[in-house]
XYZ file of C-alpha atoms in Angstrom:
563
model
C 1.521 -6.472 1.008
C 3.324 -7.981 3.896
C 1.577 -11.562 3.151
C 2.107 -11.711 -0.397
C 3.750 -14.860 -1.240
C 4.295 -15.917 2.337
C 3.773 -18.861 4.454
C 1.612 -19.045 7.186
C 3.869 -20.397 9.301
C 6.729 -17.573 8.169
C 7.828 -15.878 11.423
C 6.919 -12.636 9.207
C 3.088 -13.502 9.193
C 3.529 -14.815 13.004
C 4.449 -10.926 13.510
C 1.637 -9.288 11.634
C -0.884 -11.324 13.194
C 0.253 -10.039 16.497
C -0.016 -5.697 14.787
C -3.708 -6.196 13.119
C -7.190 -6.356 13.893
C -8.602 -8.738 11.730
C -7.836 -12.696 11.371
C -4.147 -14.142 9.094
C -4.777 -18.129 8.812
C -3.371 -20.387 6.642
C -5.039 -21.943 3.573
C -4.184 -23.951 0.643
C -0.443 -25.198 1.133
C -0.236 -23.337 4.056
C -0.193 -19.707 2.234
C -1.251 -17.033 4.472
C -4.431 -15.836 3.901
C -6.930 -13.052 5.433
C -10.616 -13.716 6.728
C -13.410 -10.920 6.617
C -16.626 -11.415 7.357
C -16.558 -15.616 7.928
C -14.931 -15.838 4.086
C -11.029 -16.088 3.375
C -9.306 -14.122 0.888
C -5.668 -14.701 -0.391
C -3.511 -11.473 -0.409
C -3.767 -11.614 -4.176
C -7.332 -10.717 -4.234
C -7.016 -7.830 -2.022
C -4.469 -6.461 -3.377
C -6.417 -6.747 -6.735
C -9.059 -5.103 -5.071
C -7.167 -2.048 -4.610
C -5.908 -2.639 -8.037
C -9.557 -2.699 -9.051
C -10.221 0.741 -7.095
C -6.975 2.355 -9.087
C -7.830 1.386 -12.416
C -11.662 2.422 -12.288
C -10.284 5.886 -10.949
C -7.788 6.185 -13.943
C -10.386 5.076 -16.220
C -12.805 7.599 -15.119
C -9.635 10.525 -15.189
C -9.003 9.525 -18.926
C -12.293 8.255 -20.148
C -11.014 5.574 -21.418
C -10.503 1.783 -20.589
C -7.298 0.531 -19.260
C -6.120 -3.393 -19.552
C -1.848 -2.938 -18.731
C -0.391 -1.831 -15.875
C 2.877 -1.535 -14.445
C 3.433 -2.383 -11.381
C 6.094 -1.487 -8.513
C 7.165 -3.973 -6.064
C 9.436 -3.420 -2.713
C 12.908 -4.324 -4.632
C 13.760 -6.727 -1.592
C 10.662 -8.905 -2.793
C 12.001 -12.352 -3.803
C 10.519 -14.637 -6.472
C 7.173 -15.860 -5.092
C 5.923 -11.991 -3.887
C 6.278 -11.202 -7.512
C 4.782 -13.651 -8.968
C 2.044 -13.094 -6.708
C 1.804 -9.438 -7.426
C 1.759 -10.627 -10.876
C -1.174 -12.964 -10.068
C -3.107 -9.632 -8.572
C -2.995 -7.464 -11.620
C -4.638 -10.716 -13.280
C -7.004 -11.188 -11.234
C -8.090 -7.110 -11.697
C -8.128 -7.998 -15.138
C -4.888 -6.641 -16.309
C -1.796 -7.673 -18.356
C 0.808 -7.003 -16.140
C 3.394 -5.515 -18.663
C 6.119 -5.536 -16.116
C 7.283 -5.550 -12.279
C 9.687 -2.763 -11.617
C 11.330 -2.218 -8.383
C 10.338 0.406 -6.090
C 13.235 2.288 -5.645
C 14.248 2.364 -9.422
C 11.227 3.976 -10.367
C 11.743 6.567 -8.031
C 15.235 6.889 -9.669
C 13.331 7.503 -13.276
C 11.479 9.883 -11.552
C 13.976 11.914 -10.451
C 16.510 11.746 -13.347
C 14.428 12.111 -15.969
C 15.957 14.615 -18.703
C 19.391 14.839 -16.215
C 22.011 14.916 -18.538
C 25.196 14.972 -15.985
C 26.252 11.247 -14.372
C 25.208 10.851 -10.983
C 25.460 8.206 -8.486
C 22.403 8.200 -6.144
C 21.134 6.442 -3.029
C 17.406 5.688 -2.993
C 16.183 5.301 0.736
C 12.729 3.778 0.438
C 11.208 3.579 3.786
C 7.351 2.827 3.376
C 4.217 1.513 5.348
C 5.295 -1.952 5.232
C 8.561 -2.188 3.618
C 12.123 -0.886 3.209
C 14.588 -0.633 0.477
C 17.503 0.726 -0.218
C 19.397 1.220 -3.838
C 22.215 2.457 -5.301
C 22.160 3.257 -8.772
C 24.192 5.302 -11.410
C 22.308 7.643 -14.039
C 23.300 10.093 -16.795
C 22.081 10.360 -20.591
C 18.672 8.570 -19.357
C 20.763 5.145 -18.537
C 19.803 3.677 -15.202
C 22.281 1.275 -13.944
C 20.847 -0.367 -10.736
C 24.616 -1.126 -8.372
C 23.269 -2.871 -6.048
C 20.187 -3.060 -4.075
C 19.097 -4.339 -0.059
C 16.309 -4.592 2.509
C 13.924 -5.633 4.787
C 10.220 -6.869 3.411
C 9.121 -6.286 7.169
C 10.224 -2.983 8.471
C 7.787 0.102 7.855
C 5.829 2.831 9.199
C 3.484 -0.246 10.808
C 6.008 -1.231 12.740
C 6.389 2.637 14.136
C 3.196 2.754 14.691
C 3.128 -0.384 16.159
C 5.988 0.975 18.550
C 2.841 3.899 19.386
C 0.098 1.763 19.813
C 2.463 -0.919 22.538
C 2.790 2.493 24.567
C -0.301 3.893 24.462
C -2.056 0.511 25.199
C 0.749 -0.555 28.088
C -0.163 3.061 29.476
C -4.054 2.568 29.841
C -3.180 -0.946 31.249
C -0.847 0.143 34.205
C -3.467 2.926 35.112
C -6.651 1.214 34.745
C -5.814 -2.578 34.519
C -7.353 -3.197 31.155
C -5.803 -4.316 28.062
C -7.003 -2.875 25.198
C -5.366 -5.187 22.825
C -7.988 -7.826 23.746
C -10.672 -5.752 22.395
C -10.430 -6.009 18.404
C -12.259 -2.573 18.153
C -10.614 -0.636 20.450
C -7.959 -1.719 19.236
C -7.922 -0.250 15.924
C -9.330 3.044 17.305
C -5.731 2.690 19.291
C -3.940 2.092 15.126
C -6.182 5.231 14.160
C -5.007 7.099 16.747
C -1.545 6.197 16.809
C -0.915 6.763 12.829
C -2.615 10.349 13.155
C -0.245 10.895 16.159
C 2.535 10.197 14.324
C 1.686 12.000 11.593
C 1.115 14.950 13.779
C 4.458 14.373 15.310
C 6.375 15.198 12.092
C 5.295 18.784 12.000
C 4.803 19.713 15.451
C 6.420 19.180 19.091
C 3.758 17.546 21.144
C 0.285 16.114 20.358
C -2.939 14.930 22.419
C -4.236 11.399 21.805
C -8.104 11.674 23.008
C -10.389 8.363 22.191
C -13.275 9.233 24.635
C -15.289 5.913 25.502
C -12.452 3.518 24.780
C -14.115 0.942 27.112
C -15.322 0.437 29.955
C -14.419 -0.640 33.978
C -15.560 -3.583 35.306
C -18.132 -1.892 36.821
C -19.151 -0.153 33.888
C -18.069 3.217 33.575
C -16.386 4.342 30.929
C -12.982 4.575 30.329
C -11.224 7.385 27.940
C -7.552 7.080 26.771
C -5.787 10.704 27.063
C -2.126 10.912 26.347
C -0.230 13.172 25.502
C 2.847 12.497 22.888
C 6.144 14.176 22.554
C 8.399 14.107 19.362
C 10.875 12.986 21.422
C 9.205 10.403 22.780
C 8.123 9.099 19.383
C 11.564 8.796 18.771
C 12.808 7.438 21.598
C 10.324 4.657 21.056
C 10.953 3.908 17.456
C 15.116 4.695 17.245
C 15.659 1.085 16.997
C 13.800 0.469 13.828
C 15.403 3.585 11.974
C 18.414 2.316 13.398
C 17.847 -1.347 12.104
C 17.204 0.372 8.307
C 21.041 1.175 8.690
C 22.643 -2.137 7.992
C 20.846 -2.570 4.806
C 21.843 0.724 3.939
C 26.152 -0.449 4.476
C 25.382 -3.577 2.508
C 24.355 -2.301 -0.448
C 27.346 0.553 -0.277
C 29.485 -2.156 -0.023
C 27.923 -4.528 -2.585
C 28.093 -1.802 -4.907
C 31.508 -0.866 -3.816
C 30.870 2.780 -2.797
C 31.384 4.943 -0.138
C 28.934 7.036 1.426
C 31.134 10.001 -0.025
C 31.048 8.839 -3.580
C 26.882 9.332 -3.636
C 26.279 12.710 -5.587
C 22.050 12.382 -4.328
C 20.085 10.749 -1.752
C 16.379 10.500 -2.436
C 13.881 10.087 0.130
C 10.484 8.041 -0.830
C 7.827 6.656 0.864
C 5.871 8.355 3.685
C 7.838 7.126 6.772
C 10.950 9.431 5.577
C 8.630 12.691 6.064
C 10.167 11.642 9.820
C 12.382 14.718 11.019
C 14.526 11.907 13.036
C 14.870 9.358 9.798
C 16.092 12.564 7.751
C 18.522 12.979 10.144
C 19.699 9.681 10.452
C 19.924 9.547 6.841
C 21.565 12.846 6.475
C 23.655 11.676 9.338
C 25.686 8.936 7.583
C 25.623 10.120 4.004
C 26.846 13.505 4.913
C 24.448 15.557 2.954
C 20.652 16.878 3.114
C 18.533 14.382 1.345
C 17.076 15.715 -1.812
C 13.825 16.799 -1.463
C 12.633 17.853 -5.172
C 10.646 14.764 -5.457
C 7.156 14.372 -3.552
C 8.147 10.928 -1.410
C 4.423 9.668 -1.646
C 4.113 10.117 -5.409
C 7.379 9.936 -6.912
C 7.132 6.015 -7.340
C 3.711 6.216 -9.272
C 5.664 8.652 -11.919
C 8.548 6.236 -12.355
C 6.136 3.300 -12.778
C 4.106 5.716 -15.528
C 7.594 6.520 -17.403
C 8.335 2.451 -17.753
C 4.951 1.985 -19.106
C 5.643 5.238 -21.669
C 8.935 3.308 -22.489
C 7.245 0.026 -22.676
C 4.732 1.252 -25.228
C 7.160 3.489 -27.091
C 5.866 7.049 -25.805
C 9.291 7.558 -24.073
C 12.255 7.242 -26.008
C 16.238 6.775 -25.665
C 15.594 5.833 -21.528
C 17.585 2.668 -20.665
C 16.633 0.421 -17.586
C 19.094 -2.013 -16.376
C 17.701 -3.025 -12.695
C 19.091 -5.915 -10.615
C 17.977 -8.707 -8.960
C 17.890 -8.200 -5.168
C 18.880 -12.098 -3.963
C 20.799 -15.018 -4.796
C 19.230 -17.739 -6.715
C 20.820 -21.213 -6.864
C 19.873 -24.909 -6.208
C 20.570 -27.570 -3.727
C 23.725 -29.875 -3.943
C 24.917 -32.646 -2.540
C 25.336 -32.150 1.726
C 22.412 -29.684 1.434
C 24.401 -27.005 -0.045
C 22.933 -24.373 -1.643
C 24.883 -23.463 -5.146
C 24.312 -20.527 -6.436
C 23.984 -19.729 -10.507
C 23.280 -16.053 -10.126
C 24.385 -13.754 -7.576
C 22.534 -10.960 -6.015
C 22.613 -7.623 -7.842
C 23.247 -9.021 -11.071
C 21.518 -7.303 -14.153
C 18.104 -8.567 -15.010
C 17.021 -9.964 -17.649
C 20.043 -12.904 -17.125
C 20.979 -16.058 -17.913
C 23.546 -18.643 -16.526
C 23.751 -22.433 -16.874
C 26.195 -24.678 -14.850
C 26.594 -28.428 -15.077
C 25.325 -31.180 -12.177
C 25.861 -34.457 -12.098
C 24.673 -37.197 -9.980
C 25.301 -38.548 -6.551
C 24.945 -42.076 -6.280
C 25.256 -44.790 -9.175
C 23.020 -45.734 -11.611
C 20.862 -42.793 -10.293
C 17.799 -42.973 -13.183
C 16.385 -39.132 -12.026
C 17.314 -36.144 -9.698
C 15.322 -33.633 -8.305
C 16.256 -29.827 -8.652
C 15.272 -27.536 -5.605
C 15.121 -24.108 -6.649
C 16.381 -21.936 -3.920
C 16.400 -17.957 -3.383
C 18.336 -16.292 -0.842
C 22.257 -15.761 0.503
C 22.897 -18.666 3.163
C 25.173 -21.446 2.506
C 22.768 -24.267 3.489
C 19.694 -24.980 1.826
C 17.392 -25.352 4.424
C 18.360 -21.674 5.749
C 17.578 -20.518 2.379
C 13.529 -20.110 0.563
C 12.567 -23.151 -1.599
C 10.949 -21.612 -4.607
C 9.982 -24.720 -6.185
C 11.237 -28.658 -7.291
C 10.838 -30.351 -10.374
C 12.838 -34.037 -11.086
C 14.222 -34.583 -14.424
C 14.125 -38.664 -14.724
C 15.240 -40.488 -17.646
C 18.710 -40.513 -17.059
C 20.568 -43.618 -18.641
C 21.657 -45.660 -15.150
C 26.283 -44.898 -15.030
C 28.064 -44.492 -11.848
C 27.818 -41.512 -9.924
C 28.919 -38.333 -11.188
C 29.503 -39.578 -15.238
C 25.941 -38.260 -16.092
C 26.138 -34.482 -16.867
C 23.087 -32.512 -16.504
C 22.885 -29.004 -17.336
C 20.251 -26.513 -15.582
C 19.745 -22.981 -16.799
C 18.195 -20.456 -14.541
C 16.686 -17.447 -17.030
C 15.725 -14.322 -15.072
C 13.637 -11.851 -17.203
C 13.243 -8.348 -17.006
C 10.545 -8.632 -13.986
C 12.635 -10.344 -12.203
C 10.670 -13.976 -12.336
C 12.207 -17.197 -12.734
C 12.539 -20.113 -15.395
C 14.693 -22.904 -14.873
C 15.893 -26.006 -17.284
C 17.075 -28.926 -16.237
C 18.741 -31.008 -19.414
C 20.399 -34.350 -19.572
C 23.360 -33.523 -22.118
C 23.479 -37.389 -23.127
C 19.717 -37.962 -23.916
C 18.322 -33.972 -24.424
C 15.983 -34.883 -22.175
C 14.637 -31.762 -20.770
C 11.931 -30.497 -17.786
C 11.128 -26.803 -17.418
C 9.145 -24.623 -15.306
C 8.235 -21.277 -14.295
C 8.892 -21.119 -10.857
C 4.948 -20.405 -10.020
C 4.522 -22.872 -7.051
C 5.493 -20.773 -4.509
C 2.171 -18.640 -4.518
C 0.259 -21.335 -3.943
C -2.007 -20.621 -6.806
C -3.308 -22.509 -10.032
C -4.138 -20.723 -13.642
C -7.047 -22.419 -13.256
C -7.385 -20.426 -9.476
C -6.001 -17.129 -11.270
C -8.542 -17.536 -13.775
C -11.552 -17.811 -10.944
C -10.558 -15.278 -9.110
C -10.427 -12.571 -12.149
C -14.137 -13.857 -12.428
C -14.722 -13.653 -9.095
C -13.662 -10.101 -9.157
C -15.297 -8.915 -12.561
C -18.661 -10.022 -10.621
C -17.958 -8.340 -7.433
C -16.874 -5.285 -9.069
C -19.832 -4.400 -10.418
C -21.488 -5.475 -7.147
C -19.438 -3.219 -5.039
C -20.634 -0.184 -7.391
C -23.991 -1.279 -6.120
C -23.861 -1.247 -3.066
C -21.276 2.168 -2.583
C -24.759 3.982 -4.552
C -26.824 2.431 -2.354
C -25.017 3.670 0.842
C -24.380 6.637 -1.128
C -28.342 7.373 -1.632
C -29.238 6.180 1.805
C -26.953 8.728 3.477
C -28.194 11.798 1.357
C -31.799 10.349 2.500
C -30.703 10.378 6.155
C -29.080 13.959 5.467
C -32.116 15.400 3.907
C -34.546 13.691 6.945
C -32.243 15.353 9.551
C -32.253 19.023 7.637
C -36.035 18.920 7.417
C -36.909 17.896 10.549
C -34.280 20.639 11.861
C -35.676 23.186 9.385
C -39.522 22.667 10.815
C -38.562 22.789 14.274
C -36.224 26.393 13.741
C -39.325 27.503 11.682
C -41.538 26.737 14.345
C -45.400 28.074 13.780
C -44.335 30.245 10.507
C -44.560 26.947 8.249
C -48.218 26.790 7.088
C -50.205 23.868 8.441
C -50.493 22.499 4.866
C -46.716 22.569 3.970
C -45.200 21.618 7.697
C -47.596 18.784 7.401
C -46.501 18.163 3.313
C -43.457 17.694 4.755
C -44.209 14.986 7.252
C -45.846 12.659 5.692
C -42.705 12.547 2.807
C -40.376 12.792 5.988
C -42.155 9.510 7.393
C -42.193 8.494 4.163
C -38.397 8.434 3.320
C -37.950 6.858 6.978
C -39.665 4.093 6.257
C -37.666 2.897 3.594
C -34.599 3.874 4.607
C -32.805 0.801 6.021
C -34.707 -1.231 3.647
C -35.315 0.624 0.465
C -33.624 -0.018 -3.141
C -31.621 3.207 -4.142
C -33.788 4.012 -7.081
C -36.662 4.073 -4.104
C -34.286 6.099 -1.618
C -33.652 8.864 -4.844
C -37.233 9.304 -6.046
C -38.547 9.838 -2.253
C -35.475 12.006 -1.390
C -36.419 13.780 -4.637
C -40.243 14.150 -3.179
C -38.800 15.623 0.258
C -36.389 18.224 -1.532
C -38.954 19.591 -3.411
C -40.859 19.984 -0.524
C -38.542 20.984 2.260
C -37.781 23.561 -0.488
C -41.272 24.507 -1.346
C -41.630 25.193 2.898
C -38.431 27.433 2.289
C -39.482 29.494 -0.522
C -42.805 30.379 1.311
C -40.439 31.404 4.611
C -38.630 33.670 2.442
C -41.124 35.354 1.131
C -42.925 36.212 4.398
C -39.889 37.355 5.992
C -39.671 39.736 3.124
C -43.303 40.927 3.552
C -42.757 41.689 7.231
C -42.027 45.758 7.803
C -38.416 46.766 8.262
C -37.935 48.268 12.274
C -37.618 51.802 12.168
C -33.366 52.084 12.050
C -31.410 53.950 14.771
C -30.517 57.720 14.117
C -27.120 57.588 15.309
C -26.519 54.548 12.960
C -28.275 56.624 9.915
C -26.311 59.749 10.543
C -23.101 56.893 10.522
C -24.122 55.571 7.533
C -25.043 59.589 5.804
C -21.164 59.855 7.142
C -20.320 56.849 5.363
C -21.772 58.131 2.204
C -20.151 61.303 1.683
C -16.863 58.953 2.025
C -14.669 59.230 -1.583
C -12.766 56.284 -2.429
C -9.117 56.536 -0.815
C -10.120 58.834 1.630
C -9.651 58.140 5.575
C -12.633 58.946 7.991
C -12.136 58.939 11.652
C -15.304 57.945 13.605
């Protein structure tokens, strides 16, 4: 999520390749992309992946076969991690019907049916990202105020905060850096998330990851910690501190005190954090409402756009925002905007350019997103050049460029030369780096390794109830010892051997029909136990114990016997 739409050379990816254990390069146009096993994937095709996993799931809930989707984004993303969002539900094979922000769908969530006007605060403090929104609501109208927030602050970066203690620990006391070991290194991650987790509900916790590594001379090393709450957020009060300057910018862009918020909703699963509730509840001045679940709540917003979208949900009316500036570059490498941050989406606002030197035949619009007033401090989402432009001294020529922001919150711009109508459009799609053509391979690529991922998740699937069966036989023999029959302990076996053999190697039609063979036979061995061990004569019972039970007997319901 963090890479979507980014640059490898974005100090953002320079971060996350310092928090993960597998390899961020660049690729085409310098795009950020992953590499698993010796093969690079762009973030768009794993996030489609997922998107893959979530729509085979909801197609198997509803029996039936799903092709839309809404989808949420963080609602700091800018114009290029939407678009390549956009690209990812393509590539899963669906028709993205539209790109809703985070925090307003929590928002739909929660006011769904409210009839009295509230003004709310959504605090969105996820894995990867953070958002906060202001937003008024009342008679199912959702008026986004304003919105703010940081693509890279999240619950990695707290457990990042874990995992830089734990591993600076083992180093000082046994001179080893576990960061240089890719494995132990996510068993650190593993550890640290579950610690945190941990942390939210209880006081203290034990970290214990026997066999970490190993000494120089080859023993073995084990990391044991233990992990206070307080600690924890000692460690990580900077970062919920740093999700508190967002949180004054969009009060102020909205123009609203911390007083004038009626609600504050917590979502995404950082805020379950007994310190970030009480930051939170800290400078609002009031508990955070809690009636919404903070993992799930954004899931039922995004499910109430799609029942407005296909006319399931009536009378609900959505007017979100769009989180940063968008404008062009002028003349001293000035960025000019055409429409502000927080303004209602879908817009539209034209201005008129002219040129800067004489007989100038062309110019060349740079697209630019973001609030700084120079250009090059700002991101580039694209450049066209409109040329044709009759030669006149500089600044006669007047040429008009529209920006058109729709309801997902992805730009088109027009350039137009009033004097000819000469006109050049796009859809700002450059910035992702990929091709319809690309799109188009990849939701190929996909459809073919879907159904080659069900493959092989049944073939693991049969190969470890083989392995399970082979280790219950070969423990039921050896507990049964010399009351198995030769015959049947020796049935058994051969079909044990038998399932062995094939079991690294086998197909999974193979691995069922000898598991099959096995059951019946491990069960065959268990049926004949059963019935000698009911054949064999009862010992002769205890007469204390039958005069107890005699006692017991003669015992009428709601009466009390003392023995």
């Amino acid at each position: 999520k963090r890479l979507m739409g980014r640059k490898f050379s974005d100090a953002e990816v320079k971060k996350s390749q310092n928090m993960v254990s597998y390899t961020i390069s660049a690729g085409k146009d310098n795009l950020a992309v992953v590499e698993v096993d010796g093969k690079k994937y762009t973030p768009q095709e794993i996030s489609a992946k997922i998107l893959q996993k979530a729509k085979a799931d909801a197609e198997a809930y509803l029996g039936g076969s799903i092709d839309k989707a809404v989808i949420t984004v963080p609602a700091y993303f800018n114009d290029a991690q939407r678009q390549a969002t956009k690209q990812a539900g393509e590539i899963a094979g669906l028709k993205v019907e539209r790109i809703i922000n985070e925090p307003t769908a929590a928002a739909l969530a929660y006011g769904l049916e409210k009839k009295k006007v509230e003004t709310i605060a959504v605090y969105d403090l996820g894995g990867g990202t953070f958002d906060i929104s202001v937003l008024e609501l009342g008679d199912n109208v959702y008026e986004v105020k304003a919105t703010n927030g940081n693509t890279h602050l999240g619950g990695d970066d707290f457990d990042q905060k874990i995992i830089d203690y734990l591993t600076d620990e083992f180093k000082k006391e046994n001179g080893i850096d576990l960061k240089a070991d890719k494995q132990a290194l996510q068993r650190v991650k593993d550890a640290a998330e579950k610690a945190k987790i941990e942390l939210s509900s209880s006081k203290e916790t034990e970290i214990n990851q026997p066999f970490i590594t190993q000494s120089k001379d080859g023993q073995p090393l084990h990391l044991t910690m233990k992990l206070t709450r307080a600690k924890l957020e000692d460690l990580v009060d900077d970062l919920i501190q740093a999700t508190m300057k967002p949180v004054k910018d969009c009060l102020k862009d909205a123009k609203k005190t911390p007083e004038d918020i009626d609600a504050v909703i917590l979502v995404g699963g950082q805020t379950r954090m007994p310190k970030v509730q009480a930051v939170v509840k800290d400078y609002f001045g009031q508990e955070p409402n809690k009636s919404v679940n903070p993992d799930e709540v954004v899931a039922i917003g995004a499910a109430i756009q799609a029942g407005v979208l296909m006319g399931d949900v009536t009378d609900v009316l959505l007017l979100d925002v769009t989180p940063l500036t968008l404008g062009i570059e002028t003349l001293g490498s000035v960025s000019t905007p055409l429409i502000e941050r927080n303004t209602t989406i879908p817009s539209s606002k034209s201005q008129v350019f002219s040129t800067a030197a004489d007989n100038q035949t062309s110019v060349e619009i740079n697209v630019l997103q973001g609030e700084r007033p120079m250009a090059a401090d700002n991101k580039s989402l694209g450049r066209f050049i409109l040329d044709g432009i009759p030669p006149a001294p500089r600044g006669i020529p007047q040429i008009e460029v529209t920006f058109d922001i729709d309801a997902n919150g992805i730009l088109n711009v027009t350039a137009k030369d009033k004097a000819t109508n000469k006109e050049q459009k796009i859809t700002i799609k450059g910035s992702t780096g990929l091709s319809d053509e690309e799109v188009k391979n990849m939701t190929a690529e996909a459809e073919k390794h879907a159904e080659e991922d069900k493959l092989k998740k049944e073939q693991v699937e049969a190969r470890n109830q083989a392995d399970t069966l082979i280790f219950t036989a070969e423990k039921t023999l050896k507990d049964a010892g010399d009351k198995v029959k030769k015959d049947d302990r020796e049935a058994v076996e051969v079909k044990i051997k038998a399932l062995k053999d094939i079991l690294e190697s086998g197909s999974k039609d193979e691995l069922e029909a000898k598991t099959k063979d096995l059951s019946e036979a491990i069960q065959k061995v268990g049926a004949a136990m059963y019935e000698a061990k009911k054949e064999e004569p009862q010992p002769a019972g205890d007469k204390k114990e039958d005069k107890k039970e005699e006692k017991k007997a003669d015992v009428q319901e709601g009466e009390v016997v003392e023995e």
